Short mmCIF file of C-alpha atoms in Angstrom, two decimals:
data_model
loop_
_atom_site.label_atom_id
_atom_site.label_comp_id
_atom_site.label_asym_id
_atom_site.label_seq_id
_atom_site.Cartn_x
_atom_site.Cartn_y
_atom_site.Cartn_z
CA MET A 24 29.86 -12.85 15.29
CA THR A 25 32.49 -12.70 12.31
CA ALA A 26 32.30 -16.76 10.84
CA PRO A 27 35.98 -17.28 9.79
CA HIS A 28 35.48 -17.09 6.37
CA GLU A 29 33.25 -13.94 6.50
CA THR A 30 33.76 -10.39 6.23
CA PRO A 31 31.72 -7.89 8.55
CA GLN A 32 29.87 -6.48 5.59
CA GLN A 33 28.78 -10.17 4.53
CA GLU A 34 27.64 -10.57 8.39
CA THR A 35 25.55 -7.12 8.94
CA ARG A 36 24.14 -8.32 5.41
CA GLU A 37 23.07 -12.24 6.68
CA ASN A 38 20.86 -10.13 9.49
CA HIS A 39 19.02 -8.56 8.04
CA VAL A 40 15.44 -9.38 7.08
CA THR A 41 15.04 -10.74 3.31
CA THR A 42 11.24 -12.21 3.62
CA GLY A 43 9.20 -10.10 1.50
CA ALA A 44 5.76 -9.02 1.74
CA THR A 45 2.81 -6.55 -0.38
CA VAL A 46 1.18 -3.81 2.10
CA TRP A 47 -1.97 -2.67 0.31
CA LEU A 48 -2.37 0.62 2.39
CA THR A 49 -6.64 1.29 0.86
CA GLY A 50 -8.17 4.63 1.92
CA LEU A 51 -10.22 7.09 0.28
CA PRO A 52 -8.70 9.72 -1.92
CA SER A 53 -6.67 12.58 0.22
CA ALA A 54 -6.80 10.14 2.80
CA GLY A 55 -2.88 10.39 3.32
CA LYS A 56 -1.97 6.38 1.83
CA THR A 57 0.98 8.05 -0.46
CA THR A 58 2.40 9.88 2.48
CA ILE A 59 2.88 7.39 5.25
CA ALA A 60 4.11 4.81 2.43
CA TYR A 61 6.58 7.02 1.37
CA GLU A 62 7.25 7.30 4.49
CA LEU A 63 7.44 4.56 6.09
CA ALA A 64 9.96 3.71 2.73
CA GLY A 65 12.41 6.53 3.48
CA ARG A 66 12.58 4.60 7.24
CA LEU A 67 13.16 1.30 6.21
CA ARG A 68 15.79 1.90 3.59
CA THR A 69 17.58 3.66 6.48
CA GLU A 70 17.16 0.30 7.97
CA GLY A 71 19.05 -1.91 5.29
CA ARG A 72 15.30 -2.69 3.75
CA ARG A 73 14.42 -3.53 0.23
CA VAL A 74 10.94 -1.11 -0.63
CA GLU A 75 8.99 -0.13 -3.79
CA VAL A 76 5.98 1.80 -3.41
CA LEU A 77 4.38 1.38 -6.32
CA ASP A 78 1.92 4.38 -6.15
CA GLY A 79 -1.62 3.76 -7.92
CA ASP A 80 -1.13 7.46 -9.61
CA GLU A 81 2.20 6.01 -11.06
CA ILE A 82 0.44 2.94 -12.02
CA ARG A 83 -2.58 4.00 -14.03
CA GLU A 84 -0.28 6.14 -16.26
CA PHE A 85 2.73 3.04 -16.79
CA LEU A 86 0.51 -0.05 -17.00
CA SER A 87 -2.83 0.89 -16.66
CA ALA A 88 -2.70 3.77 -19.12
CA GLY A 89 -6.75 2.89 -21.22
CA LEU A 90 -8.01 1.78 -18.64
CA GLY A 91 -11.31 3.83 -17.03
CA PHE A 92 -12.50 3.98 -13.90
CA SER A 93 -15.62 1.41 -14.05
CA ARG A 94 -16.45 -1.37 -11.72
CA GLU A 95 -14.34 -3.95 -14.14
CA ASP A 96 -11.41 -1.20 -15.29
CA ARG A 97 -10.68 -0.31 -11.62
CA HIS A 98 -10.81 -5.08 -10.73
CA THR A 99 -8.57 -4.95 -13.35
CA ASN A 100 -6.19 -2.20 -12.51
CA VAL A 101 -6.30 -3.51 -8.36
CA GLN A 102 -5.39 -7.29 -10.04
CA ARG A 103 -2.22 -5.73 -12.20
CA ILE A 104 -1.35 -4.19 -9.22
CA GLY A 105 -1.54 -7.26 -7.41
CA PHE A 106 0.20 -9.24 -9.48
CA VAL A 107 3.45 -7.03 -9.80
CA ALA A 108 3.46 -6.08 -5.35
CA GLU A 109 3.16 -10.05 -5.02
CA LEU A 110 6.03 -10.82 -7.32
CA LEU A 111 8.50 -8.21 -6.35
CA ALA A 112 6.93 -9.80 -2.77
CA ARG A 113 8.04 -13.22 -3.36
CA ASN A 114 11.80 -12.42 -4.38
CA GLY A 115 12.33 -9.62 -1.41
CA VAL A 116 11.04 -6.29 -2.00
CA LEU A 117 8.24 -5.36 0.71
CA ALA A 118 5.64 -3.53 -1.50
CA LEU A 119 3.87 -0.82 -0.08
CA VAL A 120 1.13 -0.09 -2.25
CA PRO A 121 -0.92 3.19 -1.43
CA VAL A 122 -4.05 2.31 -3.71
CA ILE A 123 -7.73 2.49 -3.47
CA ALA A 124 -8.87 -0.33 -4.32
CA PRO A 125 -12.61 0.55 -4.05
CA PHE A 126 -14.29 -3.06 -3.52
CA ALA A 127 -13.76 -5.49 -1.18
CA ASP A 128 -13.65 -8.65 -3.51
CA SER A 129 -10.97 -6.65 -5.52
CA ARG A 130 -8.68 -6.95 -2.46
CA GLU A 131 -9.73 -9.72 -1.31
CA ALA A 132 -8.85 -11.55 -5.20
CA VAL A 133 -5.32 -10.19 -3.90
CA ARG A 134 -4.82 -11.27 -0.83
CA LYS A 135 -5.85 -14.69 -1.88
CA ARG A 136 -3.27 -14.51 -4.86
CA HIS A 137 -0.14 -13.76 -1.92
CA GLN A 138 -2.26 -16.76 0.21
CA VAL A 139 -1.64 -19.31 -2.56
CA ALA A 140 2.18 -18.20 -3.26
CA GLY A 141 3.12 -17.97 0.53
CA THR A 142 4.02 -14.63 -0.34
CA GLY A 143 3.37 -12.14 3.14
CA TYR A 144 0.42 -9.85 2.36
CA LEU A 145 -0.68 -7.03 5.08
CA GLU A 146 -3.97 -4.90 4.18
CA VAL A 147 -4.10 -0.97 6.44
CA HIS A 148 -7.42 1.05 6.23
CA VAL A 149 -6.07 4.29 6.17
CA ALA A 150 -9.28 5.17 7.44
CA THR A 151 -10.44 9.38 7.22
CA PRO A 152 -13.32 10.12 7.33
CA VAL A 153 -14.13 11.40 3.68
CA GLU A 154 -14.88 15.51 5.73
CA VAL A 155 -10.95 15.33 6.16
CA CYS A 156 -10.03 13.66 2.86
CA SER A 157 -12.45 17.02 1.34
CA VAL A 158 -10.79 19.52 3.17
CA ARG A 159 -7.37 17.91 2.38
CA ASP A 160 -8.15 17.27 -1.48
CA VAL A 161 -4.47 17.23 -2.08
CA LYS A 162 -5.76 16.50 -5.70
CA GLY A 163 -8.89 18.93 -5.82
CA LEU A 164 -10.77 15.77 -6.56
CA TYR A 165 -13.39 17.09 -4.37
CA ALA A 166 -13.31 20.21 -5.10
CA LYS A 167 -13.98 18.97 -8.81
CA GLN A 168 -16.72 16.33 -8.04
CA ALA A 169 -19.00 19.48 -5.50
CA ALA A 170 -18.74 21.90 -8.88
CA GLY A 171 -20.05 18.70 -11.40
CA GLU A 172 -17.05 18.70 -13.40
CA ILE A 173 -16.32 15.28 -12.21
CA SER A 174 -18.20 12.12 -11.11
CA GLY A 175 -17.35 8.50 -9.92
CA LEU A 176 -15.23 10.19 -7.36
CA THR A 177 -14.76 7.16 -4.60
CA GLY A 178 -16.56 7.74 -1.73
CA VAL A 179 -19.01 10.44 -2.30
CA ASP A 180 -20.22 9.76 -5.39
CA ASP A 181 -19.18 6.29 -6.39
CA PRO A 182 -19.31 3.18 -3.31
CA TYR A 183 -15.81 2.01 -1.25
CA GLU A 184 -15.83 -1.16 0.35
CA ALA A 185 -13.59 -0.20 3.47
CA PRO A 186 -12.14 -3.18 5.22
CA ALA A 187 -14.20 -5.08 8.04
CA SER A 188 -10.71 -6.74 9.30
CA PRO A 189 -7.84 -5.22 8.20
CA ASP A 190 -4.33 -6.29 9.63
CA LEU A 191 -3.78 -2.69 10.86
CA ARG A 192 -6.24 0.78 10.86
CA ILE A 193 -4.76 4.35 10.87
CA GLU A 194 -6.67 7.05 11.70
CA SER A 195 -4.68 9.89 10.04
CA GLN A 196 -6.99 12.58 10.88
CA ASP A 197 -5.79 12.60 14.53
CA GLN A 198 -2.06 11.70 14.43
CA THR A 199 0.91 12.67 12.37
CA VAL A 200 2.08 11.15 9.11
CA GLN A 201 5.38 9.86 11.65
CA GLU A 202 3.69 8.79 13.98
CA SER A 203 0.96 7.09 11.40
CA ALA A 204 4.51 5.27 9.77
CA ALA A 205 5.68 4.52 13.80
CA ALA A 206 2.67 2.48 13.50
CA LEU A 207 2.55 -0.01 10.52
CA HIS A 208 6.38 -0.14 10.85
CA ALA A 209 5.85 -1.78 14.68
CA LEU A 210 3.41 -3.77 12.37
CA LEU A 211 5.83 -5.04 10.19
CA THR A 212 8.10 -5.37 12.73
CA GLU A 213 6.46 -8.31 14.88
CA ARG A 214 5.07 -9.96 12.01
CA GLY A 215 9.14 -10.14 11.67
CA LEU A 216 9.33 -7.96 8.05
CA ALA A 217 10.53 -5.41 9.28
#
């Protein structure tokens, strides 16, 4: 019910969730992380949520240009993304982060940054098997690796440390993008973030 001094629009805005959080979608290249993130972002925006997708490729181009793919550079990249995500989340934005982040210690450092700040953080493992990812091969990385054109491909000839106990595990090979996004939406709703 609208209070005597409020317009219906003010009441509606006050009923929207304003708590920010970071949702980190980790998984192998071509696992479906970015596709799921954009699907979920669209749904959340129609519900009136403030959402940003921190796409790993865009971050590499604009925020982490000059970094390579050594363990140290990958860690630095993840920490930069984690900083931006926490900043957005602290200010009421739901930051969806579809970034491989292959090392557990890097992801844990981001989680701890959020905990220290009192900001919500969820880790989602898009657990698509490498065999499925290599068939999808969205960016042609698996083909280039197989042809010897590149090395250091996460999950093939470079390590990927899968999360031991993520907040959600998505088996994208067994469901549609919409079903994957719906599962993540359900988790956000359960945690009071959607």
